[in-house]
Every structure is written in structure tokens, then in C-alpha cells.
Amino acid sequence: MSRFSPSDIRNFALVGQGGSGKTMITERLVFHAGASQRVGRVEDGTTVSDYLDEEIKRHISTSIGLCEFDYKGVRLNLLDTPGYADFMTEAQEAVRVADAAFLVINAGAGIEVQTPRFWGLCEAQHIPVAFVINKVDLENIDFDARVAELQDAFGHKVATLTIPIVSGPAFASFVNVLTGKVYTYIAGKDEASVSDAIPDAVRSDYESARVALTEAVAESDDTIMEKYLGGEALTQDELVMVFTKAFKKRQVFPVLGVSALKGVGCDYIMDFVSSYAPSPVEVSVQATRKGTDETVELQADPAAHVAALVFKTTSDPFVGKLSFIRVYSGKIGHEIYNGTKDVSEKIGGLFHMIGKKQEPADEGVAGDILVISKLVHTATNDAISTRDVTLDLAPIVFSQPLLMRSLKPKTRADDDKLSSTLSRLKEEEPAVIIDKNAETHETILSGLGEAHLQVIVERLQKKFGVNIDLEVPRVPYRETIKSKARVEGKHKKQTGGHGQFGHCWIEMEPNNRGGGWVFENKVFGGAIPKQYIPAIEKGMLETMNKGQLAGYPAVDIKVTVVDGSYHPVDSSEMAFKLAGSLAFKKGFEQCNPILLEPIVTLETIVDDKYMGDVMGDLTSKRGKISGMENIQGKQIIKASVPFAEMLNYGIDLGSMTQGTGTYSMKVNHYEEVPERIAEKIIADAKATMIAEEEE
């Protein structure tokens, strides 16, 4: 039986720009709570939450770090998340199951490019947010200026909760605006001494901040607001009550100042979570009965029907597949029912996590976050429920992939293992798209960026033993014609005995773009027996698969067979098939052949300030702007662009927008390639064909 009831659980995420210090804050919290024996360092690869090989190598987080521990009688489930755009899906998973979030700000940098995006994730899930300004111990830090930036960006409900008595390298104490208490830290100790002695140097700042905080939270309670507007002072209990209420309702966004490096203020984050963040009992979560529109309000009650969401899937070299779940109601025991897949599964093991350390659990109760091992059929976004009350839960909405690459196995053995390995990869990376291009015979992997794809390649090698190179995908060009011609195709061969004879005259002409292949027979008088006509077409179709210009498929062509001749002994289907092939090649050469390229319809979403650069870039890529729309400070740019120009667009867009731009595209139609560009494509293709023939 669980030692904690749902009211004693707090689920919270640390989000924010990469480099803001989330992992080191996590390190301090876990250590201070007694769940680890030392404070690790990102630079040394010794932190609790960054334990994957790629994280240790790069000194950044690439995956959720789940750390679950006890603190003063409360169960804290902390989700440390990556801060770079290439790994945004991890933050999307964490915020989906968290009940509150701390948005971490680097005191030296302030609001960075990804900060508004993390704010938007929390806003979309309607969870409370507190800002944590980390690295207050850096030189020349103006804490008040950083708070003002947050207020300008996110509104007047942003309010200071802790005031550093001194910023910079001497930062060792702060005043709690809500309680009036002073927290002072001694080097080497994470726990503060607490007093009522507010230094004169910050008393004025404290009083101003307390007034601002009171005004910010009073609006969340009509009785308190009436009392405050009437000039009556709020009691300490009233202020704490209304602050707690306002925070849980997203009506105030408090700001805390800390130094993860020195350990100053980090323990108060846990006190804050325990005292003011909502428990699962206080969070409203809705589900729908499967196959209906009926809404069900979930209760964080272990005795209720089971409702849980699988929000992440990974694998462990010793335990196997791991499914991360958030339990919303009921409790999880030795078996689950996957309502999404309509299948029951036995649980291999049930665990709580502290980084990579697995602590066995007897059961998972409503409100808790756990990990289940060895579920065969269950995947990310699957809903766990019961057969008699099967529920659907809102799925995690992942970012669209921005960069595509072709996977090139290094050996035949790697190629043999690739297909099964990719299916396992898809379990761990639900946001990636894996396509098999039947025309180019390439396996295309699309991810969130260059770093994301590189990490996946390293994971394929280390976890599954598959060695892969990433290459730019081939462009599926086409060939066609622009004029009309009448040509002859004759195959004649005499070898003694029966010879070979097939002869046809054809008229070749362009078909409408997208009209495909049209074949007609207008032979009269038996010049070619009817049984040989299909062979002529078959020869042409086989020839079309590898065009005459650069070896790309030929399209949008109409051929009419108008005349020919045959030999009563030497003619055969094979002879007419070869005659048809010869006629097609000759006609294609005489009909002004051209190269076609795929054109995509593109929709790019960027901040207003990047619009000019993005539009200029699209123009340089031979793009044609078809429309623009402004929605809440974002510019949606619609354009048609050659696919060949989009192969590195994820990288280009990221550079222009500092990682904030997104896009989606879809191949729409084909257009003629400009002559100067076509010449190079044709020359390169012919050189490749020659090289392949010589090998």
C-alpha cells in the first residue's frame, strides 16, 4: 500500500532555456531532501537527472529526468526537462502530467528565445507557474530589472516573492515577501537559518514588494478584495490564504531568486511546492468515455475507476521497456487494461525513479507518477482504464518535425536490423516521422533538428547496435516533354532460324501536368496484330521508369500507336516490347524533354520581428509567397517552394529565428526546373550513373 495519499503528492516540472540551471537545481533539491549523497556537476557528468550517455557527452539534458522523493511528509515528483528546441517533446510530455511548473530564468541572460515557448506550454495546460531566477550570484546582476522584464513579457500578475539582500557573488540571503522572514545561508550548507530581522538596506524594497504582491493576489478573492479596497490591512493568515488560492488559479506568478551553484534558496523551492502548489486532489482533470462524447470528471481517489496516461516510453538495458505513467484516479496493481489498444497486460515491475535509480513500488495510487516495466503493447499517449469504464485522455500534442535525413546503414548487417530497430525507436520518440520512399529506396527520418537526429543515431548504435550515417535525402525529380513528334521504333534481328521483328510508328505529345500516362491504339487494317499492342505499351512503361535526361521517371506523356508492321514468323511480344522501348526513347529525345521538380506548400510561423528575414530567405529559395496572417503576435507565412530548397530548412529557420520558428510542408505539385539549375542536376546524375557502372 502506498505511504502517501493523493493529497500528499506534488507533481511539478522544471522548464526553461537550456543553460538556465534546471539540472543543478534538481541536484540541489534531491540532495537537500536526502535522496542523494552528494551534489553532482553537469560538467563532470555526475548529476542525478542527466545520466544518459548523450547527456554526459554533451553536458545538456536530452530527456526527462524523473526524481521522486519525500520532503517533510510530502511526496515530490520532480520532472527535470531539456531546454533546447531539439528536445522540446520532452518538455511537452512533462508539462502534460505536471500540476505546476517552475520556469527557470538565467539571471545573466534574462528572457531567452525559448522562454515564451515554455510559458506557452504551461499556459496551454492551465498549470500554475512560478519563475525561478537562477544564478543570482553572478557578477553585475540586477534582480529588479529581471523581474521587470518578466512583468513586461508576461503581465502584471508577475510578482516578486523573494528579494536577494545582496545580488552577485555575495548572494547568501533573501527576504520572503509573503512571510517577512529572512533566510541566510552559510557556505557548504544547503539549509538556511531563518529570522525576522529584515536589514534596513532592503526594508523599503520589501515593503513595496509586499504591497505589489498583496494587490496582485487580492483580486482572486472577492471578500479579501473588498477588505483591501476598504483600506483594511490583511492579516498574515489571510495573505497566505489568498496567495495560495491565487497561485493555484494562475492569478499570480511569483518570482524566486536562487543560486543552484551555491545552494542558496533551492530548499525554499521545495517548501514552496509543499505549501502552495496544488495536490492532485485539487486539480480538475477530464476524460471522455471511449467512443462517446460523454465527459467524465476524474477524482484523485484510489477507490475510483482507474484512469492513467502513458506520457513517455524508454528502455533500460537491464529491465527492458519502461512506460512512464501519471495515475489520475484509481490505483495500479499487478495488471493494467490499455483502453486505447483494448488489451490487458501483466506488469513486469512497478517503480518510482530517482534519475536512473529504480525503487520498487507495491502500487500506484491516484495522483502519482510511476514507471512500469515490460509492457508489450502499451505506447506513449495510451490511456489506462478498466474494461467496464474505458476512458480516453487528452493526448500529448508533439511538435512537428523540422528536419529530414536519409538513413544509410553502414553494413548489410545494419541494414537487416534497421526495420525492427526503427519500430522500437518510434516507441521512444513519438514525435519523429519514419517514411520509406519507394521511389528513391531511402528510409527518411524526420526530427526536431540536427542535434535531435544526431542523438537518435547515437542511441541506435549504443542501444541497438545499428550503425547509421545521416545524409540529405534525394529529391524525387521527374522528367517530361514539351513538344510533339512522330517517330519509328523498329527491332529487327536475324540469327538464323527464327529472327526477331517488331515495328511501330507512334505519335508522342505532352499530357496535362499531373495527367499521368495515356496510351492509345489507332492502328488500322491489321498493320500490327492486336495481341502485340500491349507489349508495345509494356516496353514503353518500363523505359519510362528511368528517363533519358537524368534517370528519373518520365511522367505526363501521351502516346498513340498509329502504324507499324510485323512478320508472320519472326514477330513476338518480346520483339514488339523492344520496338516500343526504342520508339519511346527516340520520341522522348525529339520532344524537347525537361526536368520537373516537386513543389511544396509551406506554412511557416515566426515572431513578427523575424518576418522580413524569413520572407527574404524564402524568396532566395525560389519561393513564391501566397499569403500572410497575423495571429497573436505571430506571422503565418504561406508559400510555394521547390522541395530541393527545403532539405535544410529546419536548420536555416532555426538560425534566422533563434530556434523559435516552426513550419509544416507538403508536396503539392511538380513544376519545370529552371534551365541553369536543370543542367547541373542532369550533369550530376549522369556522373553518378557512370560512377555506379564502373564500380
XYZ file of C-alpha atoms in Angstrom:
695
model
C 0.000 0.000 0.000
C 1.255 3.500 -0.831
C 2.631 5.511 2.073
C 1.163 8.689 0.595
C -2.385 9.741 -0.097
C -3.138 11.833 -3.209
C -3.349 14.989 -1.077
C 0.295 14.486 -0.042
C 1.652 14.324 -3.605
C 3.049 17.222 -5.634
C 3.878 16.810 -9.329
C 5.946 19.657 -10.763
C 8.215 20.329 -13.732
C 11.314 22.453 -14.143
C 11.264 24.100 -17.574
C 13.311 26.829 -19.203
C 16.002 27.686 -21.711
C 18.995 25.355 -21.939
C 21.791 26.543 -19.675
C 19.484 28.223 -17.161
C 20.429 25.681 -14.487
C 17.436 23.357 -14.155
C 19.543 20.245 -13.726
C 21.680 21.811 -10.996
C 18.552 22.997 -9.186
C 17.295 19.407 -9.375
C 20.627 18.241 -7.991
C 20.280 20.578 -5.006
C 16.690 19.564 -4.285
C 17.395 15.837 -4.411
C 20.450 16.242 -2.183
C 18.735 18.509 0.339
C 15.822 16.065 0.610
C 18.280 13.291 1.446
C 17.590 11.321 -1.741
C 21.228 11.529 -2.905
C 24.538 11.505 -1.068
C 26.307 14.319 -2.887
C 25.799 17.259 -5.222
C 26.954 16.284 -8.702
C 28.103 18.546 -11.520
C 26.902 18.766 -15.112
C 30.490 19.274 -16.286
C 31.562 16.026 -14.634
C 28.565 14.010 -15.846
C 27.656 13.131 -12.258
C 24.175 14.630 -11.849
C 21.206 12.506 -10.850
C 18.867 13.523 -13.667
C 21.349 13.656 -16.590
C 22.605 10.076 -16.770
C 22.244 9.114 -20.433
C 25.430 8.773 -22.482
C 24.423 11.575 -24.828
C 23.678 13.881 -21.880
C 27.025 13.221 -20.225
C 28.819 13.708 -23.559
C 27.076 16.981 -24.435
C 26.609 18.413 -20.919
C 22.943 19.088 -21.679
C 19.653 17.374 -20.901
C 18.102 15.441 -23.772
C 15.401 13.557 -21.865
C 13.097 13.951 -18.870
C 14.837 13.350 -15.560
C 12.210 11.992 -13.156
C 13.187 12.345 -9.494
C 10.691 11.228 -6.836
C 11.474 11.767 -3.166
C 9.987 12.635 0.225
C 10.271 16.049 1.840
C 8.721 16.990 5.156
C 5.905 14.477 4.816
C 5.139 15.355 1.176
C 5.884 13.231 -1.885
C 7.610 15.380 -4.513
C 7.633 14.120 -8.107
C 10.032 16.382 -10.000
C 10.347 16.352 -13.787
C 13.589 17.972 -14.971
C 13.300 18.793 -18.675
C 15.644 19.705 -21.549
C 15.744 23.352 -22.539
C 16.727 23.249 -26.193
C 14.273 23.260 -29.089
C 15.584 19.959 -30.485
C 14.267 18.165 -27.394
C 11.038 20.090 -26.870
C 8.938 16.908 -26.917
C 10.360 16.004 -23.508
C 9.070 19.253 -22.011
C 5.713 18.681 -23.705
C 5.482 15.272 -22.045
C 6.439 16.622 -18.622
C 4.134 19.643 -18.648
C 1.222 17.436 -19.720
C 1.393 15.441 -16.462
C 2.668 18.120 -14.061
C 0.333 20.074 -11.784
C 2.679 23.083 -11.529
C 5.851 24.337 -13.176
C 8.886 26.422 -12.329
C 10.082 28.429 -15.315
C 13.811 28.873 -14.718
C 15.492 32.080 -15.899
C 19.237 32.638 -16.215
C 19.897 35.827 -14.220
C 22.747 36.706 -16.553
C 20.683 36.371 -19.736
C 17.111 37.189 -18.719
C 14.294 36.168 -21.031
C 15.721 33.995 -23.812
C 14.314 32.750 -27.092
C 12.658 29.605 -25.729
C 11.258 31.239 -22.567
C 7.952 32.324 -24.179
C 7.566 28.858 -25.664
C 7.807 27.186 -22.263
C 5.384 29.746 -20.878
C 3.008 28.830 -23.697
C 3.251 25.113 -22.885
C 2.243 25.780 -19.279
C -0.492 28.165 -20.352
C -1.941 25.566 -22.726
C -2.153 23.041 -19.877
C -3.539 25.669 -17.447
C -0.994 24.855 -14.754
C 0.369 27.349 -12.187
C 3.792 28.829 -12.904
C 6.439 30.319 -10.637
C 9.564 31.933 -12.055
C 12.943 30.964 -10.615
C 15.724 33.417 -11.408
C 18.835 31.272 -11.055
C 22.491 32.365 -10.939
C 21.757 35.445 -8.833
C 25.356 35.031 -7.614
C 26.800 36.109 -10.986
C 28.610 39.442 -11.318
C 26.578 42.586 -12.084
C 23.124 41.043 -11.620
C 20.185 43.451 -11.383
C 17.451 41.285 -9.878
C 14.803 44.016 -10.018
C 15.493 44.568 -13.716
C 14.989 40.875 -14.394
C 11.654 40.927 -12.552
C 10.612 43.987 -14.574
C 11.440 42.113 -17.805
C 9.209 39.246 -16.719
C 6.386 41.647 -15.893
C 6.704 43.342 -19.285
C 6.632 39.989 -21.069
C 4.061 38.075 -19.016
C 1.885 40.678 -17.322
C 1.302 42.494 -14.059
C 0.442 39.270 -12.234
C 4.165 38.508 -12.100
C 5.158 39.446 -8.539
C 8.349 39.232 -6.503
C 8.241 36.603 -3.750
C 11.866 36.564 -2.604
C 14.240 39.548 -2.584
C 18.014 38.967 -2.556
C 19.568 41.032 0.212
C 22.701 41.262 -1.940
C 22.977 40.130 -5.562
C 26.220 38.975 -7.135
C 28.964 36.754 -5.711
C 27.995 37.758 -2.149
C 24.429 36.440 -2.579
C 23.732 34.397 0.546
C 20.364 35.552 1.870
C 16.914 36.732 0.858
C 13.700 38.115 2.293
C 10.460 36.194 1.809
C 7.915 38.864 0.843
C 4.956 36.694 1.826
C 6.135 35.846 5.351
C 8.614 38.613 6.141
C 11.208 36.015 7.081
C 14.908 36.333 6.250
C 16.725 33.220 5.008
C 20.505 33.218 5.472
C 22.860 30.536 4.156
C 26.331 29.544 5.273
C 28.789 28.257 2.682
C 28.713 24.482 2.491
C 25.188 24.165 3.866
C 22.010 23.985 1.794
C 19.695 24.776 4.691
C 19.124 28.352 5.807
C 18.769 29.893 9.203
C 15.524 31.866 9.431
C 14.965 35.126 11.292
C 12.631 38.136 11.419
C 15.432 40.716 11.126
C 14.933 42.422 7.766
C 18.019 44.552 7.005
C 17.383 48.282 6.670
C 19.013 48.228 3.228
C 16.152 46.199 1.756
C 13.255 47.151 4.022
C 11.869 49.682 1.552
C 12.105 47.138 -1.280
C 10.401 44.556 0.910
C 7.521 46.862 1.802
C 6.969 47.868 -1.835
C 7.092 44.253 -2.970
C 4.643 43.211 -0.256
C 2.162 45.865 -1.389
C 2.547 44.730 -5.014
C 2.104 41.081 -4.040
C -0.983 41.871 -1.973
C -2.543 43.812 -4.837
C -1.770 41.003 -7.270
C -3.396 38.261 -5.189
C -6.309 40.173 -3.649
C -8.257 40.059 -6.913
C -8.619 36.287 -6.630
C -10.984 36.534 -3.625
C -13.947 38.930 -3.543
C -14.049 39.167 0.256
C -10.342 39.900 0.514
C -10.544 42.377 -2.359
C -13.392 44.240 -0.673
C -11.455 44.390 2.586
C -8.285 45.552 0.859
C -10.038 48.249 -1.161
C -11.694 49.414 2.054
C -8.290 50.251 3.457
C -8.138 47.398 5.947
C -4.865 45.570 6.370
C -4.875 41.862 5.652
C -3.767 39.524 8.394
C -0.809 37.248 7.711
C -3.112 34.231 7.559
C -5.397 35.999 5.087
C -2.486 36.948 2.847
C -1.099 33.405 2.824
C -4.565 32.002 2.137
C -5.281 34.321 -0.760
C -1.749 33.907 -2.184
C -2.161 30.128 -2.204
C -5.541 30.441 -3.877
C -4.250 32.903 -6.471
C -1.225 30.773 -7.354
C -3.288 27.645 -7.874
C -5.730 29.577 -10.083
C -2.920 31.126 -12.222
C -3.781 34.576 -10.906
C -0.295 35.300 -9.616
C 3.110 34.225 -10.925
C 5.636 34.601 -8.118
C 9.354 35.163 -8.722
C 12.040 33.488 -6.619
C 15.781 34.187 -6.696
C 18.260 31.339 -6.161
C 21.789 30.162 -6.800
C 21.980 26.477 -7.643
C 25.767 26.692 -7.638
C 25.877 27.910 -4.029
C 22.690 26.186 -2.892
C 21.077 29.462 -1.859
C 17.267 29.393 -1.993
C 16.917 25.932 -3.527
C 15.494 24.346 -0.385
C 12.783 27.003 -0.357
C 11.593 25.754 -3.759
C 10.583 22.521 -2.030
C 8.903 24.431 0.801
C 7.047 26.466 -1.817
C 5.873 23.369 -3.682
C 4.766 21.651 -0.494
C 2.855 24.681 0.789
C 1.394 26.359 -2.286
C 1.385 24.043 -5.311
C -1.840 22.078 -5.896
C -2.081 18.435 -4.944
C -3.725 16.029 -7.421
C -6.898 16.258 -5.325
C -7.198 19.946 -6.222
C -6.608 19.532 -9.955
C -9.525 19.213 -12.360
C -8.908 16.515 -14.977
C -11.458 15.414 -17.538
C -11.706 12.282 -19.648
C -14.273 11.004 -22.114
C -15.883 7.593 -22.298
C -14.373 5.798 -25.238
C -16.487 6.008 -28.365
C -18.776 8.717 -26.940
C -18.822 12.442 -26.238
C -19.624 11.866 -22.569
C -17.264 13.797 -20.300
C -16.070 12.250 -17.044
C -14.588 14.337 -14.221
C -11.725 12.321 -12.751
C -11.253 12.210 -8.993
C -7.832 11.654 -7.438
C -9.300 8.836 -5.383
C -7.627 5.408 -5.112
C -11.072 3.808 -4.783
C -12.321 5.244 -8.093
C -12.084 3.668 -11.547
C -8.562 3.573 -12.942
C -7.509 6.363 -15.300
C -3.857 6.864 -16.214
C -1.847 8.232 -19.134
C 1.389 6.844 -20.545
C 3.400 10.001 -21.174
C 6.828 8.614 -22.022
C 8.421 5.369 -23.180
C 12.060 4.378 -22.999
C 14.156 1.272 -22.498
C 16.669 0.089 -19.949
C 19.487 -2.304 -20.902
C 18.721 -4.495 -17.882
C 14.973 -4.090 -17.266
C 13.763 -3.624 -20.845
C 10.920 -1.367 -21.961
C 9.833 1.272 -19.434
C 6.468 3.075 -19.582
C 6.147 6.309 -17.587
C 2.581 6.870 -16.356
C 0.615 9.504 -14.494
C -2.241 7.981 -12.492
C -5.253 10.311 -12.347
C -7.707 8.089 -10.486
C -7.900 4.603 -9.019
C -4.741 2.629 -8.442
C -2.380 0.443 -10.460
C -1.520 -3.039 -9.198
C -0.214 -6.134 -10.973
C -2.173 -5.807 -14.228
C -3.400 -2.978 -16.420
C -6.066 -2.609 -19.079
C -4.975 -0.499 -22.033
C -8.217 1.052 -23.256
C -6.537 2.623 -26.285
C -5.369 -0.772 -27.577
C -8.167 -2.823 -25.937
C -5.699 -5.217 -24.353
C -4.809 -6.327 -20.831
C -1.167 -6.615 -19.818
C 0.708 -8.055 -16.874
C 3.066 -5.636 -15.179
C 6.702 -6.708 -15.114
C 7.619 -4.264 -12.378
C 6.361 -1.040 -10.811
C 8.875 1.622 -9.827
C 9.466 5.118 -8.545
C 12.525 6.816 -10.015
C 15.374 8.972 -8.780
C 17.121 9.617 -12.070
C 18.140 6.179 -13.309
C 17.710 4.551 -9.900
C 14.577 2.413 -9.702
C 12.812 1.959 -6.381
C 10.198 -0.855 -6.377
C 6.624 0.204 -5.587
C 3.779 -2.014 -4.389
C 1.129 0.007 -6.215
C 0.498 3.305 -7.922
C -2.213 5.471 -6.401
C -4.222 8.313 -7.878
C -2.067 11.385 -8.352
C 1.234 9.544 -8.512
C 3.802 9.194 -11.292
C 5.375 5.773 -11.766
C 7.253 3.622 -14.220
C 6.032 0.199 -15.395
C 8.411 -2.290 -16.964
C 7.874 -4.819 -19.754
C 4.533 -3.704 -21.194
C 4.478 -5.190 -24.677
C 1.581 -3.422 -26.385
C 1.433 -0.124 -24.493
C 2.873 3.063 -26.013
C 3.120 6.775 -25.299
C -0.282 8.532 -25.224
C -2.154 5.300 -24.454
C -4.863 5.596 -21.791
C -5.018 3.044 -18.980
C -8.516 2.407 -17.601
C -10.863 -0.546 -16.967
C -12.916 -2.733 -19.284
C -16.209 -1.650 -17.742
C -15.306 2.066 -17.771
C -12.997 2.618 -20.741
C -11.751 6.197 -20.891
C -9.889 8.400 -23.348
C -7.495 11.056 -22.040
C -6.326 14.081 -23.994
C -3.098 13.070 -25.757
C 0.164 14.954 -25.670
C 0.464 17.185 -28.735
C 4.015 16.995 -30.040
C 5.953 19.479 -32.153
C 6.096 18.857 -35.880
C 9.457 17.554 -37.167
C 11.574 20.243 -38.817
C 14.461 18.370 -40.412
C 14.569 15.237 -42.554
C 17.518 13.000 -43.265
C 18.083 9.756 -45.130
C 19.323 6.815 -43.049
C 22.243 4.950 -44.603
C 23.168 1.709 -42.809
C 26.938 1.213 -42.787
C 26.836 -2.547 -43.384
C 24.442 -5.198 -44.663
C 24.009 -6.410 -41.070
C 22.960 -2.900 -40.033
C 20.505 -2.786 -42.923
C 18.977 -6.106 -41.873
C 18.366 -4.824 -38.328
C 17.178 -1.355 -39.293
C 13.459 -2.021 -39.759
C 12.879 -3.692 -36.389
C 15.097 -1.154 -34.652
C 13.146 1.785 -36.054
C 9.889 0.387 -34.681
C 11.476 0.341 -31.224
C 12.852 3.830 -31.778
C 9.362 5.081 -32.621
C 8.190 3.894 -29.195
C 10.763 6.142 -27.523
C 10.480 9.047 -29.969
C 6.770 9.506 -30.751
C 7.354 12.863 -32.443
C 9.667 11.546 -35.153
C 8.335 10.504 -38.540
C 9.816 7.488 -40.320
C 8.997 7.068 -44.024
C 10.139 4.640 -46.676
C 10.459 6.386 -50.041
C 9.525 3.739 -52.583
C 10.978 5.743 -55.445
C 14.406 6.601 -54.033
C 14.507 3.484 -51.807
C 15.547 5.669 -48.888
C 14.422 5.472 -45.273
C 13.657 9.044 -44.242
C 13.852 10.066 -40.593
C 12.333 13.433 -39.657
C 13.082 15.024 -36.287
C 13.152 18.354 -34.481
C 16.629 19.375 -35.555
C 20.202 18.381 -36.243
C 21.086 17.658 -32.607
C 17.915 15.599 -32.162
C 18.706 13.408 -35.166
C 22.337 13.020 -34.130
C 21.315 11.874 -30.654
C 18.952 9.345 -32.247
C 21.778 7.968 -34.400
C 23.995 7.591 -31.328
C 21.163 5.878 -29.473
C 20.607 3.452 -32.370
C 24.256 2.492 -32.156
C 24.575 2.199 -28.378
C 21.188 0.702 -27.534
C 20.527 -1.445 -30.567
C 23.917 -1.957 -32.203
C 22.864 -0.402 -35.525
C 25.384 1.910 -37.198
C 23.850 4.633 -39.353
C 25.020 7.625 -41.362
C 22.735 10.602 -41.962
C 22.532 12.030 -45.473
C 20.497 14.706 -47.194
C 17.557 12.954 -48.910
C 17.439 12.650 -52.675
C 14.943 14.869 -54.452
C 12.340 12.843 -56.405
C 12.637 14.703 -59.705
C 10.561 13.759 -62.742
C 11.115 14.040 -66.491
C 8.597 15.004 -69.167
C 8.306 16.581 -72.628
C 7.130 19.923 -74.021
C 6.549 19.230 -77.743
C 5.147 16.623 -80.137
C 6.862 14.181 -82.500
C 6.125 11.224 -84.791
C 8.806 8.544 -84.580
C 9.504 4.967 -85.570
C 10.625 2.111 -83.384
C 11.972 -0.964 -85.092
C 13.573 -4.024 -83.563
C 14.970 -6.427 -86.158
C 17.399 -9.229 -85.528
C 18.259 -12.179 -87.734
C 20.160 -15.009 -86.072
C 19.420 -17.967 -88.308
C 16.191 -19.791 -87.936
C 13.529 -17.632 -86.324
C 14.525 -13.971 -86.117
C 13.061 -11.092 -84.126
C 10.904 -8.411 -85.686
C 8.791 -5.677 -84.174
C 7.936 -2.376 -85.810
C 5.732 0.557 -84.773
C 5.122 4.201 -85.526
C 3.987 6.402 -82.637
C 2.938 9.968 -82.011
C 4.230 11.306 -78.689
C 2.967 14.507 -77.064
C 2.764 16.152 -73.628
C -0.166 15.348 -71.366
C -1.576 17.869 -68.910
C 0.586 18.363 -65.807
C -0.477 15.713 -63.350
C -2.420 13.889 -66.063
C -0.084 10.911 -65.980
C 0.351 8.334 -68.733
C -2.077 7.940 -71.626
C -1.693 5.207 -74.265
C -3.935 4.849 -77.307
C -4.069 2.429 -80.223
C -5.075 3.848 -83.601
C -3.614 1.167 -85.849
C -5.974 0.223 -88.672
C -6.034 -2.560 -91.205
C -4.118 -5.055 -89.102
C -0.723 -3.419 -89.631
C 0.087 -4.631 -86.103
C -1.893 -7.571 -84.725
C -3.874 -6.580 -81.630
C -2.135 -9.110 -79.407
C 1.142 -7.183 -79.787
C -0.216 -3.750 -78.804
C 0.014 -4.391 -75.013
C 3.649 -5.444 -75.473
C 4.412 -2.075 -77.083
C 2.938 -0.281 -74.074
C 4.790 -2.532 -71.644
C 8.106 -1.695 -73.302
C 7.351 2.000 -73.030
C 6.309 1.825 -69.372
C 9.496 0.005 -68.418
C 11.543 2.625 -70.250
C 9.648 5.450 -68.554
C 10.800 4.289 -65.113
C 14.283 5.540 -65.913
C 14.106 8.664 -68.022
C 16.527 9.719 -70.743
C 17.655 13.025 -69.219
C 18.910 12.043 -65.777
C 17.404 8.665 -64.998
C 14.301 9.984 -63.218
C 10.810 8.617 -64.013
C 9.054 10.165 -67.001
C 5.508 11.451 -66.445
C 2.590 13.217 -68.101
C 3.050 11.803 -71.589
C 0.529 10.687 -74.204
C 1.500 8.105 -76.827
C -0.628 6.972 -79.748
C 0.407 3.958 -81.840
C -0.591 4.843 -85.400
C 1.116 2.330 -87.690
C 3.709 -0.402 -87.990
C 4.356 -3.798 -89.457
C 5.001 -7.359 -88.407
C 6.464 -10.614 -89.656
C 4.285 -13.735 -89.545
C 7.186 -15.837 -88.233
C 9.699 -13.518 -86.530
C 7.307 -11.203 -84.663
C 6.667 -11.810 -80.954
C 5.593 -9.966 -77.840
C 9.241 -9.520 -76.844
C 10.115 -8.061 -80.244
C 7.271 -5.510 -80.045
C 8.148 -4.729 -76.436
C 11.666 -3.814 -77.573
C 10.262 -1.837 -80.504
C 8.046 0.117 -78.110
C 11.027 0.878 -75.886
C 13.074 2.125 -78.844
C 10.193 4.288 -80.075
C 9.742 5.831 -76.635
C 13.442 6.686 -76.299
C 13.572 8.239 -79.768
C 10.353 10.191 -79.257
C 11.397 11.445 -75.815
C 14.646 12.835 -77.242
C 12.791 14.671 -80.036
C 10.008 16.146 -77.861
C 12.044 18.784 -76.001
C 12.497 16.868 -72.721
C 12.615 18.803 -69.458
C 13.159 18.133 -65.763
C 10.360 18.598 -63.219
C 10.807 19.231 -59.500
C 8.386 18.788 -56.588
C 6.883 21.983 -55.191
C 5.735 22.077 -51.576
C 3.087 24.228 -49.975
C 4.776 25.719 -46.939
C 3.369 27.313 -43.799
C 5.950 29.000 -41.575
C 5.116 30.501 -38.162
C 7.514 33.109 -36.777
C 7.542 36.095 -34.453
C 6.854 39.457 -36.090
C 10.468 40.575 -35.742
C 11.740 37.720 -37.906
C 9.224 38.089 -40.724
C 11.466 40.148 -43.023
C 14.404 37.763 -42.780
C 12.215 34.703 -43.295
C 10.438 36.150 -46.327
C 13.744 37.210 -47.849
C 15.115 33.728 -47.324
C 12.084 32.127 -48.975
C 12.491 34.411 -51.974
C 16.147 33.399 -52.259
C 14.955 29.791 -52.267
C 12.805 30.465 -55.360
C 9.736 30.562 -53.168
C 6.501 32.338 -54.062
C 4.694 33.971 -51.140
C 0.968 33.257 -51.371
C -0.316 34.845 -48.178
C 0.352 36.129 -44.667
C -1.686 36.175 -41.483
C -1.000 37.718 -38.079
C -2.296 35.814 -35.053
C -1.375 36.956 -31.533
C 1.993 38.396 -32.475
C 2.901 35.500 -34.752
C 3.228 35.763 -38.511
C 1.958 32.822 -40.543
C 3.683 32.943 -43.924
C 2.282 30.756 -46.693
C 4.374 29.997 -49.745
C 5.124 27.554 -52.550
C 8.768 26.480 -52.615
C 10.786 23.870 -54.525
C 11.352 20.838 -52.312
C 15.041 20.829 -53.236
C 15.423 24.160 -51.426
C 13.811 22.832 -48.233
C 16.161 19.989 -47.338
C 17.956 22.080 -44.705
C 15.136 24.493 -43.941
C 14.866 23.374 -40.331
C 18.463 24.476 -39.769
C 18.032 27.711 -41.739
C 14.815 28.672 -39.972
C 16.329 27.910 -36.583
C 19.272 30.199 -37.340
C 17.029 33.042 -38.503
C 14.590 32.820 -35.581
C 16.938 31.634 -32.813
C 15.113 28.344 -32.650
C 11.602 29.770 -32.275
C 10.236 29.347 -35.807
C 8.191 26.328 -36.855
C 6.913 25.121 -40.203
C 4.972 22.431 -41.975
C 5.049 21.465 -45.632
C 3.515 19.054 -48.073
C 4.381 18.200 -51.672
C 1.657 19.742 -53.810
C 2.633 19.518 -57.475
C 5.521 19.478 -59.948
C 6.948 22.360 -61.999
C 9.695 22.723 -64.596
C 13.182 23.181 -63.193
C 14.884 26.373 -64.440
C 17.344 25.550 -67.221
C 20.535 26.607 -65.412
C 19.628 24.501 -62.380
C 18.473 21.574 -64.508
C 21.817 21.465 -66.323
C 23.680 20.887 -63.059
C 21.189 18.286 -61.818
C 21.443 16.359 -65.092
C 25.246 16.534 -65.117
C 25.467 15.319 -61.520
C 23.014 12.490 -62.193
C 24.946 11.294 -65.245
C 28.222 11.411 -63.319
C 26.664 9.305 -60.578
C 25.358 6.764 -63.079
C 28.803 6.468 -64.690
C 30.440 6.000 -61.301
C 27.935 3.301 -60.365
C 28.543 1.469 -63.651
C 32.309 1.491 -63.056
C 32.001 0.028 -59.550
